[in-house]
Coordinates of C-alpha atoms in Angstrom, one line a residue:
M1 CA 68.3 -52.7 104.1
R2 CA 71.9 -51.5 104.8
Y3 CA 74.9 -53.8 105.5
C4 CA 78.2 -52.6 107.5
Y5 CA 81.1 -54.7 107.3
F6 CA 83.7 -55.5 110.1
I7 CA 87.0 -57.4 110.5
F8 CA 87.4 -59.3 113.8
G9 CA 90.7 -60.7 113.0
T10 CA 90.6 -62.8 110.3
F11 CA 86.8 -63.0 110.0
L12 CA 84.7 -61.0 107.9
I13 CA 81.2 -60.3 109.2
S14 CA 78.3 -58.9 106.9
T15 CA 75.4 -57.8 109.3
P16 CA 72.3 -55.6 108.4
V17 CA 72.3 -52.5 110.1
L18 CA 68.9 -52.3 112.3
A19 CA 70.0 -50.2 115.0
T20 CA 71.2 -46.6 115.1
T21 CA 73.9 -46.8 117.8
Y22 CA 77.1 -48.7 117.8
E23 CA 79.2 -49.5 120.6
V24 CA 83.1 -50.5 120.2
V25 CA 84.2 -51.7 123.5
A26 CA 87.9 -51.4 124.9
T27 CA 88.9 -54.8 124.2
D28 CA 87.8 -54.5 120.5
T29 CA 89.3 -53.4 117.2
V30 CA 87.3 -52.4 114.8
N31 CA 88.6 -51.9 111.1
D32 CA 86.9 -50.6 107.5
G33 CA 83.4 -49.6 108.1
I34 CA 80.6 -47.0 107.4
I35 CA 78.6 -45.1 109.8
F36 CA 75.5 -43.6 108.2
S37 CA 74.2 -40.3 108.5
S38 CA 71.3 -41.4 111.0
D39 CA 73.8 -43.8 113.2
T40 CA 76.2 -43.0 115.9
Q41 CA 79.4 -45.1 117.0
I42 CA 80.6 -45.2 120.6
V43 CA 84.3 -45.9 120.6
H44 CA 86.0 -47.3 123.7
G45 CA 88.3 -49.3 121.6
I46 CA 90.0 -49.0 118.5
V47 CA 88.5 -48.0 115.0
N48 CA 90.4 -48.3 112.0
N49 CA 89.7 -46.6 108.5
F50 CA 85.8 -45.5 108.9
I51 CA 83.8 -43.5 107.2
I52 CA 81.7 -41.4 109.6
E53 CA 78.6 -39.6 107.9
G54 CA 76.9 -39.7 111.3
T55 CA 78.2 -39.3 114.9
Q56 CA 81.3 -40.8 116.3
N57 CA 81.8 -40.1 120.1
I58 CA 85.4 -40.9 121.2
L59 CA 86.2 -41.3 125.0
D60 CA 87.5 -43.6 127.5
Y61 CA 91.1 -44.3 125.9
G62 CA 89.3 -44.6 122.8
K63 CA 91.3 -44.4 119.9
V64 CA 90.7 -44.0 116.0
Y65 CA 93.1 -44.1 113.4
N66 CA 92.6 -43.0 109.5
N67 CA 88.8 -41.7 110.0
T68 CA 87.2 -39.7 107.4
I69 CA 84.4 -37.6 108.8
S70 CA 81.2 -36.0 106.9
G71 CA 79.1 -36.0 109.6
V72 CA 80.3 -35.2 113.4
Q73 CA 83.3 -36.3 115.6
N74 CA 83.2 -35.9 119.3
I75 CA 86.4 -36.2 121.1
Y76 CA 86.1 -36.7 124.8
Y77 CA 88.5 -37.1 128.0
D78 CA 91.2 -39.7 127.3
G79 CA 89.9 -39.9 123.8
S80 CA 92.3 -39.6 120.7
A81 CA 92.1 -39.6 116.7
F82 CA 95.1 -39.8 114.8
D83 CA 95.2 -38.8 110.8
T84 CA 92.0 -37.7 110.3
L85 CA 90.3 -36.3 107.3
A86 CA 87.3 -33.9 108.0
Q87 CA 85.2 -33.0 104.7
N88 CA 81.9 -30.7 105.4
A89 CA 82.2 -32.2 109.2
T90 CA 81.8 -31.0 112.8
I91 CA 84.9 -31.7 115.0
N92 CA 84.3 -31.0 118.8
I93 CA 87.5 -31.6 120.9
Y94 CA 86.7 -31.3 124.8
S95 CA 88.8 -31.1 127.8
G96 CA 91.6 -34.0 127.9
G97 CA 91.0 -35.0 124.0
L98 CA 93.3 -35.3 121.5
S99 CA 93.5 -34.8 117.8
N100 CA 96.8 -35.7 115.8
N101 CA 97.2 -34.8 112.1
L102 CA 93.7 -33.2 111.5
T103 CA 93.0 -32.3 107.9
A104 CA 89.6 -30.4 107.7
Q105 CA 88.2 -29.3 104.4
N106 CA 85.2 -27.1 104.6
S107 CA 84.7 -28.1 108.2
N108 CA 83.9 -26.5 111.4
I109 CA 86.5 -27.4 114.2
N110 CA 85.9 -26.6 118.0
L111 CA 88.8 -26.8 120.3
Y112 CA 87.5 -26.3 124.2
S113 CA 89.4 -26.0 127.3
G114 CA 92.0 -28.4 128.0
A115 CA 92.0 -30.1 124.5
K116 CA 95.2 -30.7 122.3
L117 CA 95.6 -30.4 118.4
T118 CA 98.9 -32.0 117.7
A119 CA 101.3 -32.6 114.9
D120 CA 100.0 -30.9 112.0
T121 CA 96.6 -29.3 111.9
I122 CA 95.9 -28.4 108.6
L123 CA 92.6 -26.0 107.7
Q124 CA 91.5 -25.7 104.1
N125 CA 88.6 -23.2 103.8
S126 CA 87.7 -24.0 107.5
F127 CA 87.1 -22.6 110.5
L128 CA 88.7 -23.3 114.3
Y129 CA 87.1 -22.0 117.1
V130 CA 89.4 -21.6 120.1
Y131 CA 87.8 -21.5 123.7
D132 CA 90.7 -21.4 126.0
N133 CA 94.5 -20.8 126.0
N134 CA 95.3 -23.8 123.8
Q135 CA 98.9 -24.7 122.6
L136 CA 99.1 -25.6 118.8
D137 CA 102.0 -27.5 117.3
N138 CA 101.9 -27.0 113.5
L139 CA 99.0 -24.9 112.2
I140 CA 98.6 -24.6 108.2
L141 CA 96.1 -22.4 107.1
D142 CA 94.5 -22.3 103.5
N143 CA 92.0 -19.6 103.5
A144 CA 91.1 -20.5 106.8
T145 CA 89.8 -18.9 110.2
V146 CA 90.9 -19.3 113.5
I147 CA 88.4 -17.5 116.1
N148 CA 89.5 -16.9 119.5
N149 CA 86.1 -16.5 121.7
Q150 CA 87.4 -16.6 125.1
E151 CA 89.9 -13.3 125.3
Q152 CA 92.8 -16.0 125.8
N153 CA 96.0 -16.0 124.2
L154 CA 96.8 -18.5 121.7
N155 CA 100.0 -20.5 121.6
I156 CA 101.4 -21.8 118.0
A157 CA 104.7 -23.4 117.6
N158 CA 104.7 -23.3 113.9
L159 CA 102.2 -20.9 111.5
S160 CA 102.0 -20.9 107.8
G161 CA 100.1 -20.3 105.1
N162 CA 97.6 -17.9 104.6
G163 CA 94.1 -16.9 106.5
N164 CA 92.5 -15.0 109.1
F165 CA 92.6 -14.6 112.7
V166 CA 89.4 -13.2 114.9
I167 CA 90.2 -12.3 118.3
K168 CA 88.1 -11.4 121.1
T169 CA 90.1 -9.3 123.5
K170 CA 90.2 -6.5 125.9
L171 CA 92.8 -4.2 124.8
S172 CA 93.1 -2.1 127.4
D173 CA 94.5 -5.3 129.3
V174 CA 96.9 -6.3 126.4
D175 CA 100.9 -6.8 127.0
A176 CA 102.0 -7.8 123.3
N177 CA 100.6 -11.2 123.2
L178 CA 97.4 -11.7 121.5
L179 CA 99.3 -14.3 119.3
N180 CA 102.6 -16.4 120.6
I181 CA 104.4 -17.5 117.4
N182 CA 107.6 -19.4 117.7
T183 CA 108.2 -19.8 113.9
G184 CA 106.1 -18.6 111.4
S185 CA 105.6 -17.7 107.1
G186 CA 102.5 -16.8 105.4
N187 CA 99.9 -13.7 105.2
F188 CA 97.3 -13.3 107.9
G189 CA 94.6 -11.0 108.3
L190 CA 93.3 -9.9 111.6
K191 CA 90.1 -9.0 112.9
L192 CA 90.2 -8.0 116.2
L193 CA 87.2 -7.3 118.4
D194 CA 87.8 -5.4 121.3
T195 CA 85.7 -6.0 124.5
S196 CA 87.6 -3.3 126.9
T197 CA 85.5 -1.4 130.0
D198 CA 88.4 0.8 130.9
F199 CA 88.9 3.0 128.1
D200 CA 92.2 4.9 129.7
V201 CA 94.0 3.2 126.2
P202 CA 97.0 4.7 124.9
D203 CA 97.4 6.0 121.3
K204 CA 99.8 2.9 120.5
I205 CA 99.5 -0.5 121.5
N206 CA 101.8 -3.7 121.0
I207 CA 99.9 -6.3 120.4
L208 CA 102.2 -9.4 118.6
P209 CA 105.9 -9.6 119.1
K210 CA 107.8 -10.0 116.0
N211 CA 110.4 -12.5 115.5
S212 CA 113.3 -11.3 113.1
Q213 CA 113.6 -15.0 111.9
N214 CA 109.6 -15.0 111.2
Q215 CA 108.6 -14.5 107.9
E216 CA 104.9 -14.1 108.5
T217 CA 102.9 -11.0 108.0
F218 CA 99.9 -9.5 109.1
Y219 CA 97.0 -7.0 108.3
L220 CA 94.0 -5.9 109.8
V221 CA 90.8 -7.0 107.6
G222 CA 89.3 -3.7 106.7
N223 CA 92.7 -1.9 107.2
Q224 CA 91.4 -0.4 110.6
M225 CA 89.9 -1.6 113.7
D226 CA 87.6 0.2 116.2
I227 CA 88.8 1.0 119.9
G228 CA 86.0 2.9 122.0
A229 CA 85.2 5.9 119.5
K230 CA 88.4 6.1 117.8
K231 CA 89.7 3.9 114.7
Y232 CA 93.3 2.3 114.8
V233 CA 95.4 1.0 112.1
L234 CA 98.2 -1.7 112.2
E235 CA 101.8 -0.8 112.1
Q236 CA 104.9 -2.4 112.6
N237 CA 108.6 -1.6 113.9
N238 CA 111.7 -4.0 114.7
N239 CA 110.0 -5.2 118.0
F240 CA 106.4 -5.6 117.6
W241 CA 103.1 -5.1 115.4
Y242 CA 101.5 -2.5 117.1
L243 CA 98.1 -0.5 116.8
Q244 CA 98.2 3.3 116.3
E245 CA 95.1 5.7 116.9
T246 CA 94.2 7.7 114.2
L247 CA 91.9 10.7 114.2
N248 CA 88.9 8.9 112.8
Y249 CA 85.7 8.0 114.8
T250 CA 84.2 4.7 114.7
D251 CA 80.8 4.5 112.9
T252 CA 79.2 3.1 116.4
A253 CA 80.4 6.5 117.8
L254 CA 79.1 8.5 115.4
I255 CA 76.0 7.0 114.9
A256 CA 75.4 7.0 118.7
K257 CA 76.1 10.7 119.0
D258 CA 73.6 11.6 115.9
T259 CA 71.0 9.1 117.3
Y260 CA 70.8 10.8 120.5
A261 CA 71.3 14.6 119.2
T262 CA 68.3 14.2 116.8
L263 CA 65.8 12.7 119.2
S264 CA 63.9 15.8 120.0
S265 CA 63.3 16.3 116.6
V266 CA 61.2 12.8 116.5
L267 CA 59.5 13.6 119.5
Y268 CA 58.3 16.8 118.2
S269 CA 56.2 15.1 116.0
H270 CA 53.7 13.9 118.5
L271 CA 53.1 17.8 119.4
D272 CA 52.2 18.4 115.4
N273 CA 49.0 16.5 115.5
I274 CA 47.8 17.9 118.6
Y275 CA 48.2 21.7 117.6
N276 CA 46.3 20.8 114.3
R277 CA 43.8 19.3 116.3
M278 CA 43.3 22.3 118.6
G279 CA 43.2 24.6 115.8
E280 CA 39.6 23.1 114.7
F281 CA 38.7 22.1 118.3
R282 CA 38.6 25.8 119.7
F283 CA 36.2 27.0 117.4
N284 CA 33.7 23.8 117.8
Q285 CA 31.4 23.6 120.1
N286 CA 31.1 19.8 120.2
S287 CA 32.9 16.9 122.0
G288 CA 34.2 14.5 120.4
I289 CA 36.8 11.6 119.3
W290 CA 39.5 11.7 116.7
I291 CA 42.3 10.0 114.9
R292 CA 45.0 11.3 112.9
G293 CA 47.8 9.8 111.0
L294 CA 51.1 11.3 110.3
G295 CA 54.2 11.0 108.2
K296 CA 57.6 12.9 108.1
K297 CA 60.8 13.2 106.6
L298 CA 63.7 14.6 108.6
K299 CA 67.0 15.7 107.3
F300 CA 70.2 16.7 109.4
E301 CA 74.1 17.6 108.7
L302 CA 75.6 17.5 112.3
N303 CA 79.4 17.8 113.0
Q304 CA 82.1 15.5 112.0
N305 CA 80.5 15.9 108.7
T306 CA 77.5 13.0 109.3
K307 CA 74.3 13.2 107.8
T308 CA 71.1 11.7 109.0
D309 CA 67.8 11.0 107.4
I310 CA 64.8 9.9 109.7
D311 CA 61.5 8.5 108.3
I312 CA 58.6 8.6 110.7
L313 CA 55.2 7.1 110.4
G314 CA 52.7 7.1 113.0
F315 CA 49.3 7.7 114.6
Q316 CA 47.4 9.7 117.2
I317 CA 44.1 9.1 118.8
G318 CA 42.5 11.5 121.4
T319 CA 39.1 12.9 122.6
D320 CA 38.4 16.1 124.1
Y321 CA 35.3 17.7 125.8
K322 CA 33.7 21.1 126.3
L323 CA 33.9 22.2 129.7
S324 CA 32.4 25.6 131.3
V325 CA 35.5 27.4 131.5
G326 CA 37.2 26.1 128.4
K327 CA 38.2 22.2 126.8
L328 CA 40.0 19.9 127.8
G329 CA 41.5 16.7 125.9
I330 CA 43.7 14.0 126.1
S331 CA 45.7 11.7 123.5
G332 CA 47.6 9.1 123.1
A333 CA 50.4 8.3 120.0
Y334 CA 52.7 6.2 118.7
T335 CA 55.2 6.5 116.0
D336 CA 57.8 4.0 114.6
S337 CA 61.2 6.1 113.3
E338 CA 63.8 5.0 110.8
Q339 CA 67.1 6.7 111.1
K340 CA 69.4 6.1 108.1
F341 CA 72.9 7.5 108.0
K342 CA 75.9 8.3 106.1
L343 CA 77.9 5.8 107.4
A344 CA 77.8 1.7 107.6
G345 CA 74.5 1.5 110.2
K346 CA 70.9 2.0 111.0
G347 CA 68.6 3.0 113.7
W348 CA 65.2 2.3 114.8
G349 CA 63.2 4.0 117.2
K350 CA 59.6 3.2 118.7
T351 CA 58.2 6.1 120.3
Y352 CA 55.0 6.3 122.8
S353 CA 53.3 9.4 124.2
V354 CA 50.5 10.4 126.3
S355 CA 49.2 14.4 126.4
L356 CA 47.0 16.4 128.3
Y357 CA 45.8 19.6 126.3
A358 CA 43.2 22.5 126.8
T359 CA 42.2 25.4 125.1
F360 CA 40.6 28.5 126.6
L361 CA 38.6 31.3 124.3
N362 CA 37.2 34.4 124.9
Q363 CA 34.4 36.4 123.5
K364 CA 36.5 38.2 121.1
D365 CA 38.4 34.9 119.9
A366 CA 41.6 35.2 121.6
Y367 CA 42.8 32.1 123.3
L368 CA 45.3 30.3 125.0
D369 CA 46.2 26.6 124.2
I370 CA 48.3 24.4 126.9
V371 CA 50.0 20.9 126.1
G372 CA 51.9 18.9 128.8
T373 CA 53.2 15.7 126.9
Y374 CA 54.9 12.6 128.6
Y375 CA 57.2 10.4 125.9
R376 CA 58.9 6.8 126.4
H377 CA 61.4 6.2 123.5
H378 CA 62.9 2.8 122.6
Q379 CA 66.1 2.8 120.1
K380 CA 68.1 0.3 118.8
L381 CA 71.1 0.7 116.8
K382 CA 73.0 -1.7 114.5
T383 CA 76.6 -0.5 112.9
F384 CA 79.8 -2.6 111.6
T385 CA 83.3 -2.6 112.3
P386 CA 85.6 -1.9 109.7
S387 CA 85.7 -5.6 109.4
A388 CA 82.2 -6.2 108.9
F389 CA 81.4 -7.3 112.5
A390 CA 77.8 -6.4 113.3
I391 CA 77.5 -4.0 116.5
H392 CA 74.0 -3.7 118.2
A393 CA 72.9 -1.7 121.0
K394 CA 69.7 -0.3 122.6
Y395 CA 68.5 1.9 125.0
N396 CA 65.1 3.4 126.5
L397 CA 64.6 6.8 127.7
N398 CA 61.9 8.9 129.1
A399 CA 61.1 12.7 128.1
Y400 CA 58.5 15.2 128.7
S401 CA 57.4 18.7 127.1
F402 CA 55.2 21.5 127.8
S403 CA 54.0 24.2 126.1
A404 CA 51.8 27.2 125.7
Q405 CA 50.4 29.1 122.7
L406 CA 48.4 32.7 122.1
G407 CA 46.5 33.3 119.5
H408 CA 43.9 35.6 118.3
R409 CA 41.6 35.0 115.3
L410 CA 40.7 38.1 113.2
K411 CA 37.5 37.4 111.4
F412 CA 36.7 39.2 108.0
N413 CA 34.0 39.5 105.4
R414 CA 33.0 36.3 103.4
G415 CA 34.7 33.8 105.8
Y416 CA 38.1 35.0 105.8
F417 CA 40.3 35.3 109.0
V418 CA 43.8 36.0 109.9
E419 CA 45.2 34.3 113.2
P420 CA 48.6 35.6 114.7
Q421 CA 49.9 33.0 117.0
I422 CA 52.9 33.0 119.4
Q423 CA 54.4 29.9 121.1
G424 CA 56.6 28.8 123.7
L425 CA 57.7 24.9 124.4
Y426 CA 60.2 23.2 126.6
M427 CA 61.3 19.6 126.3
N428 CA 63.6 17.5 128.4
I429 CA 65.3 14.3 127.7
D430 CA 66.6 11.8 130.0
N431 CA 70.0 10.6 130.8
I432 CA 71.2 7.4 128.9
F433 CA 73.5 4.8 129.6
Y434 CA 73.9 1.4 127.6
K435 CA 76.7 -0.6 126.2
T436 CA 77.3 -2.4 122.5
N437 CA 77.4 -6.2 122.4
L438 CA 81.4 -5.6 122.7
N439 CA 81.0 -3.8 125.8
T440 CA 81.5 0.0 124.5
P441 CA 79.7 2.2 127.4
I442 CA 77.9 4.9 125.8
K443 CA 76.6 7.5 128.1
G444 CA 74.0 10.9 127.2
Y445 CA 74.1 13.4 129.5
G446 CA 70.3 14.6 129.1
L447 CA 69.0 16.9 126.5
D448 CA 66.9 20.3 127.1
S449 CA 65.2 22.2 124.2
T450 CA 63.2 25.4 124.3
M451 CA 61.6 26.7 121.3
I452 CA 59.7 30.1 120.6
R453 CA 57.6 30.0 117.4
T454 CA 55.4 33.2 115.9
G455 CA 53.3 32.4 113.3
L456 CA 50.6 34.2 110.8
M457 CA 47.8 32.2 109.7
F458 CA 45.3 33.0 106.6
G459 CA 42.3 31.0 105.9
K460 CA 38.7 31.1 104.7
T461 CA 35.5 29.6 106.5
W462 CA 33.0 27.8 103.9
Q463 CA 29.8 28.1 105.2
N464 CA 30.5 26.1 108.1
F465 CA 31.3 22.9 105.9
A466 CA 34.7 23.4 105.0
Q467 CA 37.8 25.6 106.2
T468 CA 41.3 26.3 104.5
H469 CA 44.3 27.7 105.9
I470 CA 48.1 28.6 105.2
L471 CA 50.5 29.0 107.8
F472 CA 53.6 30.5 107.7
D473 CA 55.9 30.3 111.2
I474 CA 59.5 31.5 112.3
I475 CA 61.0 29.4 114.6
K476 CA 63.5 30.0 117.0
E477 CA 65.1 26.9 118.9
F478 CA 67.8 28.1 121.8
D479 CA 70.5 26.1 123.6
T480 CA 69.7 22.6 122.3
K481 CA 73.1 21.0 123.0
S482 CA 73.4 17.3 123.4
K483 CA 76.5 15.7 124.6
I484 CA 77.4 12.1 124.5
K485 CA 80.3 10.1 125.8
V486 CA 81.5 6.9 123.9
A487 CA 84.1 5.4 125.7
S488 CA 86.4 8.0 126.9
T489 CA 85.5 10.7 123.9
L490 CA 82.9 13.1 124.6
F491 CA 81.0 14.7 121.6
N492 CA 79.0 18.0 121.6
E493 CA 76.2 18.6 119.0
K494 CA 74.4 21.8 118.9
L495 CA 70.8 21.9 116.9
D496 CA 69.8 25.7 118.1
G497 CA 68.9 28.1 115.4
T498 CA 66.2 29.9 113.2
F499 CA 63.7 27.7 111.1
F500 CA 61.1 28.5 108.8
K501 CA 58.0 26.5 108.1
L502 CA 55.1 26.7 105.6
S503 CA 52.1 24.8 105.7
G504 CA 48.7 24.5 104.6
G505 CA 45.5 22.3 104.9
F506 CA 41.8 22.0 105.2
D507 CA 39.1 20.0 107.0
V508 CA 35.7 19.3 105.6
L509 CA 32.4 18.0 107.1
I510 CA 31.7 14.5 105.7
N511 CA 28.1 14.4 107.7
Q512 CA 26.7 16.1 110.7
K513 CA 28.9 14.2 113.1
S514 CA 32.0 13.8 111.7
K515 CA 35.1 15.6 110.0
A516 CA 37.7 15.0 107.8
F517 CA 41.5 16.7 108.1
I518 CA 44.5 17.1 106.2
N519 CA 47.6 19.4 106.7
I520 CA 51.0 19.1 104.7
A521 CA 54.2 21.2 105.5
T522 CA 57.6 21.8 104.9
M523 CA 60.4 23.6 107.4
F524 CA 63.5 25.0 105.6
G525 CA 66.2 28.0 106.3
N526 CA 68.7 26.2 108.7
D527 CA 72.0 24.4 107.2
N528 CA 71.7 21.7 109.9
V529 CA 67.9 20.9 109.9
K530 CA 65.6 20.2 107.1
I531 CA 61.7 18.8 106.7
P532 CA 61.2 18.0 103.4
I533 CA 57.8 17.1 103.9
E534 CA 55.5 16.2 106.7
A535 CA 51.8 15.4 106.4
N536 CA 48.7 14.4 108.8
L537 CA 45.4 13.2 107.9
G538 CA 42.6 12.3 110.1
L539 CA 39.4 11.9 111.1
K540 CA 36.9 13.1 114.1
W541 CA 33.5 12.2 115.2
E542 CA 31.4 14.5 117.5
F543 CA 29.5 13.1 120.5

């Protein structure tokens, strides 16, 4: 059983603690006690020299003096706390509440609209969260952080020590008053989080007035900060601390550019399986159902000296039927892609597609293949500011493609064959518009890709139970330009050019109704795009 001791006038009362809530009424003065971790004290009167391990609520002209808080202290309208020591505690000061002479050690302090911190506020390894345009008398930081969450100015009569200020603000609206400091000394880091939507931002932004009599100095945590698509550094002159634009782009802007520019290559992965399937389907007289898994690695070197690697895994399932005039099929696919960048950040994509495909074969083994595909892509991005603040964004888009292929299989003795091919493909990717969690607008202006592929396949059929092949392709991609605008900065990327692709594979009969497939490929010859490895394998069951 626990005991709590109270002194009323000259009488000492020892009483067992049986309840969890204690109320000090307006006419009472309570001295020297403990509120344990599971208990609550409600203060309307006066409380002196208490240890609060649980929760203390101060309201209606309640006053507490010389309290030590290791739990939670809530100061409501007309409540006051004087000479408080907070140790590993949470202090919430609401509108109309006041804390005078607060020392916080390893604690979190929340200062809401209309609340007051007066006299000395000493923060040691602690966090002060400010939710409105508040006034602080004497703020002393010792490895502490002040976080302004409401894009309001913070007024400090006197500032000293060392620590950081995290300030969320619309820098397009700033007029040199993020912090108003009357007198100051010490060294302070700034983590500025820009939430502007109007990006007509000058290359120089005054953010803090500089008082020649003050001794405080400031620096940017991470040495730079992000505004729109550009990085800024902190400079000073006789009158102001100001942000100066650099020539460097933000990681967020470059990753947004790279992700959108390389998207067509992710979508093309859904077509590879279909054409591999059609290569077997057109010379087989039976209808069936098939499933294939795929894996692919892509490497890109893009403008602004950025590098992107994409790993793709997925599967595709389809069914096809023999018709009187040809063969028709439908398939659905899903791929999961992970984008890795030279910069600080990552991307994750999920792509779904539905394809209709058909092949027509004449008696001389010449053929026409046609494929139409609809894609739905979901993209997520995560990057970081120079001060290590996480930037998140996501968007969805639609795309479609249409392709046609002509080929002719020339058969020779002992099952050998040669197969020249030519293919044309067109893909269209939607416009996009999205914002990051810091409100940075990003717009993609759509993407068209046109490709022509010529190929020559060499293969052998092994007595109708297996087939092997090697295929060499020359691929020419035309006018594949992507434009993406981050804030007011427009980026252009161009991925067209000539590529060479070498692939090989085989299919083998498992039994009279099923076959297995495998195909491995690599693409090279272009400085911007490479495919070190691509593989797919699968099974087919005949009806």
